[in-house]
XYZ file of C-alpha atoms in Angstrom:
599
model
C -0.092 0.099 -0.057
C 1.353 3.449 -0.904
C -0.702 6.227 1.001
C -3.833 4.013 1.241
C -3.577 3.101 -2.473
C -3.041 -0.593 -3.424
C 0.235 -1.054 -5.224
C 0.183 -2.513 -8.615
C 3.199 -4.003 -10.434
C 3.919 -2.809 -13.861
C 5.835 -5.301 -15.983
C 7.788 -4.010 -19.043
C 9.902 -6.064 -21.709
C 13.624 -5.107 -22.173
C 15.500 -6.434 -25.191
C 18.324 -3.794 -25.275
C 19.267 -0.101 -25.134
C 20.614 1.934 -27.977
C 21.890 5.635 -27.108
C 18.833 7.283 -25.386
C 16.171 4.533 -26.360
C 15.055 1.503 -24.486
C 13.696 -1.191 -26.638
C 11.165 -2.463 -27.347
C 9.525 0.988 -27.994
C 6.590 0.025 -25.908
C 8.658 0.082 -22.969
C 10.168 3.554 -23.947
C 6.587 4.712 -24.191
C 5.439 3.485 -20.983
C 8.380 4.909 -19.149
C 7.915 8.376 -21.014
C 4.230 8.382 -19.918
C 5.298 7.714 -16.185
C 7.530 10.703 -16.276
C 5.134 12.953 -17.914
C 2.543 11.945 -15.377
C 5.117 11.971 -12.453
C 3.495 8.775 -11.513
C 5.215 6.694 -8.851
C 2.057 4.488 -7.957
C 3.413 1.353 -9.747
C 6.326 -0.894 -8.950
C 8.059 -1.241 -12.119
C 9.918 -4.551 -13.328
C 11.851 -4.923 -16.360
C 11.699 -8.398 -17.955
C 14.700 -9.094 -20.092
C 14.477 -10.841 -23.272
C 17.183 -13.495 -22.298
C 19.489 -14.186 -19.459
C 22.336 -12.776 -21.259
C 20.674 -9.258 -21.517
C 23.073 -6.727 -19.819
C 20.898 -4.852 -17.391
C 23.820 -2.590 -16.352
C 23.266 -0.513 -19.550
C 19.763 0.289 -18.393
C 20.728 1.081 -14.847
C 23.181 3.838 -16.101
C 20.284 5.394 -18.521
C 17.113 4.625 -16.727
C 14.869 7.570 -15.644
C 16.527 9.407 -12.919
C 13.590 9.512 -10.491
C 12.281 6.162 -11.184
C 12.899 2.975 -9.456
C 13.064 -0.125 -11.520
C 13.623 -3.639 -10.871
C 14.680 -6.638 -12.959
C 12.865 -10.003 -13.022
C 12.985 -13.053 -15.304
C 10.112 -14.137 -17.276
C 9.832 -17.461 -15.317
C 9.358 -15.533 -12.032
C 6.466 -13.376 -13.472
C 2.862 -14.088 -12.013
C 1.348 -16.921 -13.970
C -1.439 -14.661 -15.359
C 1.229 -12.266 -16.848
C 3.212 -15.053 -18.385
C 0.057 -15.657 -20.506
C 0.066 -12.069 -21.952
C 2.114 -9.869 -24.050
C 3.906 -6.997 -22.391
C 3.468 -4.237 -20.956
C 1.315 -5.538 -18.344
C -0.054 -4.482 -15.052
C -1.312 -6.999 -12.275
C -2.785 -6.327 -9.010
C -1.249 -7.499 -5.780
C -3.235 -10.724 -5.498
C -2.264 -11.774 -9.151
C -5.777 -12.284 -10.411
C -6.586 -9.089 -12.383
C -4.091 -8.383 -15.120
C -4.331 -5.516 -17.828
C -2.203 -6.216 -20.756
C -1.203 -4.548 -23.988
C 0.066 -0.860 -24.654
C -3.125 1.111 -24.938
C -4.887 -0.602 -21.923
C -1.869 -0.136 -19.643
C -1.345 3.525 -20.576
C -4.864 4.299 -20.002
C -4.853 2.570 -16.637
C -1.800 4.779 -15.583
C -3.506 7.878 -16.575
C -6.615 7.006 -14.826
C -4.805 5.894 -11.728
C -2.745 8.902 -11.760
C -5.885 11.156 -11.691
C -7.853 8.969 -9.163
C -4.936 9.661 -6.707
C -4.671 13.207 -7.425
C -7.542 14.920 -8.832
C -5.601 18.167 -9.440
C -3.808 16.613 -12.430
C -6.656 17.371 -14.923
C -4.304 17.925 -17.783
C -3.229 14.168 -17.389
C -6.764 13.120 -17.631
C -7.342 15.246 -20.747
C -4.889 12.769 -22.460
C -7.805 10.481 -22.787
C -9.542 12.828 -25.264
C -13.120 13.533 -25.811
C -15.300 11.170 -23.846
C -12.215 9.498 -22.602
C -12.074 7.196 -25.741
C -8.533 7.855 -26.959
C -7.028 4.524 -28.076
C -9.789 2.659 -26.382
C -11.111 0.872 -29.671
C -9.108 -2.514 -29.903
C -6.260 -2.659 -32.489
C -7.962 -5.624 -34.053
C -10.720 -3.290 -35.535
C -9.374 0.154 -35.245
C -7.026 1.175 -37.890
C -5.926 4.292 -35.922
C -5.296 2.266 -32.651
C -3.367 -0.266 -34.762
C -1.292 2.477 -36.392
C -0.264 4.054 -33.031
C 0.051 0.929 -30.894
C 1.386 -1.645 -33.279
C 2.227 -0.496 -36.789
C 4.622 2.448 -36.105
C 6.521 1.167 -33.230
C 7.137 -2.187 -35.003
C 8.080 -0.215 -38.387
C 10.574 1.958 -36.470
C 12.029 -0.751 -34.672
C 12.329 -2.799 -38.142
C 14.140 0.338 -39.524
C 16.628 0.648 -36.794
C 17.423 -2.968 -36.955
C 17.589 -3.256 -40.869
C 20.690 -3.628 -42.755
C 21.869 -0.354 -44.916
C 20.459 -1.645 -48.178
C 16.839 -1.999 -46.479
C 16.925 1.598 -44.998
C 16.443 3.524 -48.297
C 12.814 3.749 -48.064
C 10.599 5.419 -45.477
C 8.458 3.048 -43.779
C 4.863 2.878 -45.251
C 3.496 3.242 -41.627
C 5.231 6.575 -41.279
C 3.941 7.601 -44.466
C 0.365 6.622 -43.457
C 0.709 8.905 -40.558
C 1.967 11.875 -42.487
C -1.226 11.193 -44.636
C -3.428 11.185 -41.613
C -1.986 14.500 -40.234
C -2.920 16.064 -43.677
C -6.499 14.887 -43.386
C -9.297 17.403 -42.094
C -9.964 17.283 -38.560
C -13.271 16.169 -37.115
C -13.871 17.117 -33.550
C -16.850 17.713 -31.172
C -18.456 21.093 -32.189
C -16.323 21.441 -35.201
C -19.068 23.517 -36.913
C -18.570 26.495 -34.561
C -14.869 26.352 -34.820
C -14.975 26.224 -38.501
C -17.225 29.094 -38.658
C -14.736 31.201 -36.644
C -12.030 30.225 -39.030
C -14.144 31.296 -41.881
C -14.801 34.688 -40.117
C -10.990 34.976 -39.664
C -10.263 34.189 -43.217
C -12.831 36.645 -44.360
C -11.179 39.247 -42.052
C -7.801 38.559 -43.594
C -5.800 38.003 -40.266
C -4.880 35.330 -37.827
C -5.222 35.503 -34.132
C -2.119 34.545 -32.189
C -2.628 32.050 -29.542
C -1.678 33.087 -25.972
C 0.488 29.784 -25.585
C 2.284 30.640 -28.706
C 3.038 34.252 -29.109
C 6.592 35.672 -29.276
C 6.427 36.470 -25.562
C 6.666 33.647 -22.946
C 3.300 32.558 -21.554
C 3.182 30.907 -18.153
C 1.608 27.447 -18.031
C 0.992 24.603 -15.615
C 3.078 21.484 -16.241
C 1.088 18.364 -15.589
C 3.449 16.567 -13.388
C 4.198 19.139 -10.511
C 1.546 21.760 -11.209
C 4.698 24.220 -11.465
C 4.886 27.149 -13.737
C 6.806 26.568 -17.186
C 7.083 28.800 -20.128
C 6.407 28.242 -23.723
C 7.963 30.201 -26.568
C 7.409 30.336 -30.211
C 8.303 32.747 -32.897
C 5.180 32.426 -35.175
C 1.723 33.654 -34.828
C -0.640 30.656 -34.531
C -3.724 29.616 -36.511
C -7.120 29.264 -35.052
C -6.353 25.454 -34.463
C -3.379 26.346 -32.437
C -5.523 28.901 -30.481
C -8.037 26.301 -29.778
C -5.631 23.442 -29.141
C -3.398 25.334 -26.610
C -6.254 27.053 -24.936
C -6.780 23.811 -22.904
C -3.015 23.913 -21.587
C -2.917 27.460 -20.365
C -3.822 28.582 -16.767
C -6.839 30.460 -17.998
C -8.787 29.138 -20.935
C -9.663 31.720 -23.900
C -12.997 32.973 -23.101
C -15.568 32.278 -25.780
C -16.758 34.905 -28.134
C -19.765 36.776 -26.832
C -20.623 38.177 -30.125
C -22.733 36.409 -32.547
C -21.258 35.472 -35.906
C -22.226 37.858 -38.885
C -25.261 36.957 -40.917
C -23.195 35.759 -43.779
C -21.015 33.310 -41.608
C -24.202 31.858 -39.965
C -25.875 31.088 -43.341
C -22.652 29.439 -44.918
C -23.331 25.660 -45.667
C -21.245 23.382 -43.607
C -19.942 21.788 -46.833
C -18.535 25.467 -47.704
C -16.712 25.818 -44.389
C -13.071 25.556 -44.310
C -11.618 22.358 -42.863
C -9.665 22.277 -39.548
C -6.055 21.296 -39.785
C -4.189 19.006 -37.416
C -2.355 20.538 -34.609
C -1.616 17.005 -32.755
C -2.047 13.544 -33.824
C -5.764 13.096 -33.330
C -6.645 16.713 -34.223
C -6.886 19.600 -32.060
C -5.865 18.432 -28.716
C -2.773 16.748 -27.178
C -3.898 13.305 -26.300
C -2.222 9.889 -25.349
C -1.736 9.268 -29.172
C 0.800 12.031 -29.168
C 2.508 10.346 -26.068
C 2.701 7.077 -27.938
C 3.803 8.403 -31.147
C 6.379 10.799 -29.918
C 9.244 8.378 -28.580
C 8.729 6.338 -31.844
C 8.830 9.185 -34.308
C 11.784 10.837 -32.310
C 13.811 7.493 -33.018
C 12.862 7.587 -36.620
C 14.103 11.443 -36.893
C 17.336 10.455 -34.934
C 17.849 7.655 -37.437
C 17.144 10.089 -40.450
C 19.473 12.703 -39.223
C 22.411 10.117 -38.308
C 22.174 8.667 -41.895
C 22.016 12.238 -43.473
C 18.730 11.389 -45.351
C 16.435 14.090 -46.733
C 13.230 14.378 -44.622
C 10.235 15.131 -46.881
C 7.584 14.702 -44.141
C 6.516 18.364 -43.380
C 3.520 17.612 -41.364
C 5.298 15.073 -39.126
C 8.140 17.477 -38.678
C 5.767 20.290 -37.535
C 3.976 17.918 -35.414
C 7.357 16.794 -33.558
C 8.320 20.449 -32.888
C 4.899 21.459 -31.812
C 4.571 18.478 -29.171
C 7.642 19.721 -27.642
C 6.054 22.963 -26.591
C 3.370 21.158 -24.626
C 3.777 21.784 -20.734
C 5.731 18.819 -19.187
C 6.803 17.041 -22.560
C 10.415 18.455 -22.278
C 10.853 17.780 -18.780
C 9.509 14.173 -19.264
C 11.958 13.823 -22.091
C 14.876 15.030 -19.877
C 14.070 12.432 -17.233
C 14.029 9.668 -20.042
C 17.376 11.120 -21.394
C 15.548 11.740 -24.730
C 17.489 14.715 -26.449
C 15.084 16.359 -28.862
C 16.352 17.205 -32.284
C 16.231 20.706 -33.789
C 16.818 20.758 -37.748
C 14.630 23.079 -39.509
C 16.919 22.701 -42.497
C 15.357 19.274 -43.030
C 11.829 20.302 -43.390
C 10.703 20.065 -46.985
C 9.131 22.863 -48.991
C 5.299 22.864 -49.345
C 4.661 20.979 -52.621
C 2.821 18.142 -54.290
C 5.751 15.851 -54.212
C 4.601 13.845 -51.131
C 1.187 13.213 -52.608
C 2.872 11.783 -55.835
C 4.658 9.061 -54.253
C 2.018 8.404 -51.509
C 0.526 4.920 -52.477
C -0.734 3.475 -49.287
C -3.967 1.033 -49.659
C -6.456 1.721 -46.990
C -6.952 -1.719 -45.411
C -10.380 -0.970 -44.360
C -11.604 0.236 -47.934
C -14.324 -1.946 -49.431
C -13.680 -3.892 -52.529
C -14.309 -2.353 -56.102
C -17.959 -2.084 -57.168
C -19.657 -5.344 -58.186
C -21.600 -4.699 -61.298
C -23.137 -8.402 -61.238
C -24.458 -7.584 -57.495
C -28.279 -8.109 -57.280
C -29.630 -6.775 -54.237
C -31.754 -8.321 -51.478
C -31.445 -11.394 -49.273
C -33.684 -13.708 -51.419
C -31.689 -13.535 -54.554
C -28.432 -14.125 -52.408
C -29.940 -17.063 -50.725
C -31.257 -18.439 -54.063
C -27.507 -18.105 -55.297
C -26.194 -20.212 -52.459
C -28.812 -22.761 -52.720
C -28.200 -23.145 -56.503
C -24.325 -23.743 -55.518
C -25.341 -26.281 -53.288
C -24.769 -24.280 -50.136
C -27.775 -24.323 -47.558
C -28.014 -24.086 -43.810
C -28.333 -27.165 -41.767
C -29.811 -27.496 -38.450
C -29.169 -30.366 -35.812
C -30.699 -31.234 -32.605
C -29.099 -29.997 -29.316
C -26.744 -32.760 -28.169
C -27.661 -32.259 -24.455
C -31.410 -31.597 -24.591
C -32.294 -32.386 -21.053
C -29.211 -30.856 -19.457
C -29.992 -27.688 -17.465
C -28.596 -25.717 -14.484
C -30.719 -25.649 -11.326
C -30.412 -22.010 -10.943
C -32.500 -22.035 -7.689
C -29.790 -24.088 -5.930
C -26.770 -21.847 -7.071
C -25.551 -18.761 -5.037
C -27.136 -15.559 -6.082
C -23.730 -14.157 -7.437
C -23.620 -16.859 -10.106
C -26.931 -15.734 -11.640
C -26.578 -13.339 -14.594
C -29.061 -11.150 -12.732
C -26.231 -10.297 -10.411
C -24.464 -8.561 -13.651
C -26.748 -5.410 -13.675
C -29.548 -6.490 -15.940
C -33.423 -6.758 -16.263
C -35.066 -9.886 -15.007
C -36.372 -10.717 -18.591
C -32.848 -10.394 -19.993
C -31.626 -12.377 -17.123
C -33.922 -15.299 -17.862
C -32.922 -15.234 -21.641
C -29.259 -15.216 -20.459
C -29.723 -18.171 -18.256
C -31.368 -20.270 -21.196
C -28.147 -19.399 -23.222
C -25.939 -20.274 -20.495
C -27.500 -23.776 -20.069
C -26.496 -24.412 -23.784
C -23.034 -23.372 -23.496
C -22.265 -24.625 -20.016
C -23.732 -28.208 -20.995
C -21.356 -28.406 -23.907
C -18.272 -27.233 -22.023
C -19.039 -29.441 -19.155
C -19.012 -32.193 -21.520
C -15.723 -31.287 -23.157
C -13.759 -30.560 -20.119
C -11.777 -32.529 -17.948
C -9.848 -31.839 -14.619
C -6.799 -29.470 -15.053
C -8.220 -27.843 -18.239
C -7.851 -24.146 -18.968
C -11.029 -22.549 -20.268
C -10.823 -19.033 -21.670
C -14.120 -16.913 -21.833
C -13.349 -14.597 -24.669
C -15.052 -11.112 -24.750
C -16.523 -12.153 -21.433
C -18.298 -9.094 -20.572
C -19.572 -9.055 -17.123
C -18.546 -12.734 -16.620
C -21.873 -14.500 -17.101
C -20.301 -17.616 -18.742
C -16.851 -17.467 -16.920
C -18.300 -17.241 -13.426
C -20.702 -20.122 -14.035
C -17.952 -22.296 -15.393
C -15.622 -21.396 -12.444
C -18.225 -22.283 -10.011
C -19.454 -25.577 -11.821
C -15.797 -26.862 -12.656
C -13.744 -25.975 -9.769
C -10.949 -28.347 -10.955
C -10.268 -26.277 -14.036
C -8.814 -22.798 -14.385
C -11.088 -20.133 -15.970
C -9.712 -17.178 -17.726
C -11.907 -14.243 -18.408
C -10.578 -11.808 -21.358
C -12.437 -8.683 -21.938
C -11.221 -5.186 -23.228
C -13.863 -3.123 -21.154
C -12.708 -2.353 -17.670
C -15.977 -1.638 -16.103
C -17.525 -5.119 -17.121
C -14.391 -6.956 -16.065
C -14.267 -5.205 -12.566
C -18.045 -6.091 -12.103
C -17.207 -9.817 -12.927
C -14.294 -9.563 -10.481
C -16.667 -8.310 -7.711
C -18.980 -11.204 -8.239
C -16.205 -13.695 -8.196
C -14.903 -12.266 -4.961
C -18.347 -12.551 -3.488
C -18.296 -16.165 -4.489
C -14.836 -16.718 -3.071
C -13.654 -18.427 -6.402
C -9.823 -19.244 -6.596
C -9.663 -20.721 -10.103
C -10.458 -17.597 -12.097
C -8.155 -14.875 -13.644
C -9.250 -11.776 -15.268
C -7.474 -10.270 -18.101
C -8.213 -6.801 -19.669
C -6.785 -6.854 -22.990
C -7.342 -7.131 -26.762
C -7.779 -10.768 -27.678
C -4.469 -10.742 -29.736
C -2.389 -10.120 -26.403
C -3.435 -13.487 -24.718
C -0.808 -15.770 -25.583
C -1.441 -18.480 -22.918
C -1.953 -22.024 -23.819
C -5.715 -23.398 -23.029
C -8.045 -26.305 -23.782
C -11.238 -24.895 -24.415
C -12.469 -21.535 -25.808
C -15.854 -20.099 -25.080
C -17.601 -16.971 -26.414
C -21.296 -15.979 -25.911
C -22.413 -13.122 -28.246
C -18.878 -11.945 -29.372
C -20.131 -9.179 -31.568
C -19.768 -9.389 -35.374
C -16.175 -9.936 -36.360
C -14.967 -10.714 -32.854
C -16.397 -14.306 -33.302
C -14.090 -14.952 -36.339
C -11.330 -13.489 -33.892
C -12.060 -16.156 -31.186
C -12.376 -19.038 -33.606
C -9.000 -18.100 -35.215
C -7.417 -17.689 -31.751
C -8.630 -21.241 -30.807
C -7.852 -23.060 -33.958
C -4.150 -21.650 -33.522
C -4.062 -22.948 -29.928
C -5.401 -26.210 -31.099
C -8.283 -25.708 -28.681
C -11.906 -27.007 -28.580
C -14.290 -24.197 -28.820
C -18.033 -23.473 -27.851
C -19.308 -20.232 -29.570
C -22.564 -18.437 -30.004
C -22.174 -15.454 -32.178
C -24.243 -12.313 -32.735
C -24.344 -8.957 -34.333
C -24.010 -10.297 -37.842
C -24.894 -6.906 -38.982
C -21.596 -5.555 -37.611
C -19.450 -7.813 -39.662
C -17.185 -5.989 -42.107
C -13.837 -6.009 -43.641
C -11.109 -5.147 -40.964
C -7.361 -4.821 -40.741
C -7.241 -8.604 -39.807
C -10.073 -10.128 -41.799
C -11.821 -9.846 -45.205
C -15.071 -11.343 -46.198
C -16.446 -13.840 -47.133
C -14.084 -16.004 -45.060
C -14.678 -19.562 -46.333
C -13.615 -20.759 -49.776
C -17.315 -21.861 -50.604
C -18.650 -18.572 -50.064
C -15.706 -16.652 -51.904
C -16.492 -18.627 -54.901
C -20.126 -17.736 -54.983
C -20.730 -14.393 -52.989
C -19.136 -10.929 -53.545
C -18.383 -8.901 -50.418
C -21.520 -6.867 -50.799
C -23.692 -10.007 -51.201
C -22.134 -11.296 -47.969
C -22.896 -8.096 -46.197
C -26.484 -8.144 -47.396
C -26.695 -11.765 -45.972
C -25.168 -10.670 -42.586
C -27.440 -7.591 -42.336
C -30.427 -9.614 -42.965
C -29.336 -12.338 -40.468
C -29.502 -9.801 -37.672
C -33.065 -9.164 -38.246
C -34.675 -10.829 -35.212
C -38.095 -9.087 -34.960
C -40.691 -11.786 -34.007
C -43.151 -9.820 -36.123
C -41.422 -10.826 -39.383
C -43.758 -12.613 -41.774
C -43.084 -16.446 -41.789
C -41.342 -16.341 -45.194
C -39.023 -13.658 -44.141
C -38.514 -15.289 -40.936
C -37.399 -18.673 -42.517
C -34.943 -16.498 -44.737
C -33.580 -14.838 -41.811
C -33.004 -18.091 -39.905
C -31.287 -19.676 -42.858
C -29.024 -16.599 -43.385
C -28.123 -17.095 -39.733
C -26.266 -20.208 -40.802
C -24.183 -20.850 -37.547
C -26.057 -19.995 -34.398
C -24.043 -22.489 -32.391
C -20.459 -23.574 -33.366
C -18.364 -26.361 -31.670
C -15.152 -27.809 -32.884
C -12.581 -30.168 -31.528
């Protein structure tokens, strides 16, 4: 306990150190955030990649005010051994948070929870506290920040000279993103203000970026620091840095002129990026800064011409954010200043910019015939139709009245009607898992939510180890509270994206893993050579992602286009009981895998 706060352990991977950077970059990013937040709530452990790793190099270059311990992988808590690092685990070793975004978001939330005066730290989570909250498996932006750019920079630094002639496409993609129009909450009002400025023919300098120094609060200590710049700022800079000054810029009291109010939204000037996600400094900037810094150090070291004006401007602008330079100093990060490497504004970057969008739908299908009936007919003509089988355990049921109250899904904060339906669903899944399992098995409840499946399994199968994996923290905390009430000892809780769980297991379970998440669970189970019992849902949410394209099966690919498959998915999601009998039959056939089990 530290001042009444339960101590948590932070585990970071450590492969090597080169100059001012600790590798992997995820570790450098985590240490940079700890320094920026001035957070000492966690006991920090470095996990060397091998026994031969020289920890003395790190001891000489570790952040000055941070105590760090070394631990071998075999000494890690068992739940952490099943996860990718970085990871944070509570003292009892049952609740683990894994993956860069989840860990960083928890550090921010914990810092603010202990010291509510650090509001600038909480602002890192962005509007509605959603910055990097979407999992990397489905969010292109989270994947770019959390996985693609760190990996691309590490690969560049480790590559041979012959392989270092091209800027990584992931970095080029970031340059492209920084050039896209910004969309933020209430952007219509800001865009009208920008139009009014353009009509007036002048720019208003932001208080945080004028030639004179402006007094600001640093986020880590609440001390006064100075920010200087030589150029007047645009409206975007004025809005962005208004959050960082002691007194925010007062809103204009005068109503816009008539011609500004009547301008169509489509005719308003777009907003330009100030920071990575738009106008405001967020966690995304914290993640990208150490990575882009190492990329720029590499560029300068090899005397290469930098033709990334937006990234260069962003890099220098981030340094002016209160607390960034002091955090960098603690982490021995020496920022570069090389305006001579900035490229002139021209169209050259657009000319060689050829990065496909992984989320873009396939080209127009001129053979497409809309509607579910033609699609179902097309499948049947190719010999593909839904087949239904009887339940393998029709008489098996749980005696809910004899079970402790905390086992019932009604304890998971839902209505009585929904709880009854959930009980019926659990009867189906638990019956199959009970039939498949044997003592000593590890059973993973993927996308566990509030733990409705996992808690029942842990209670009914005390000789098995049950692991709940869920990305949403509140749901998993609710599940842990129910588990604690029951006194369960054979259950772990992991807040992480599905891909960050690397442990061995025997049976995978998923009840209502939404849309493409079901496909991710099935793939994970197949790779682990594990049996699985899965009830999918939300077919209408199925779409191409950075990991999957549809249709998935060879049979469907030969018959259906992407659009036809999407029509089928959307119609399979129609569950209204008032559907006419014929339409209901089509819906049932479209929903061709309501229950999946494979050994």
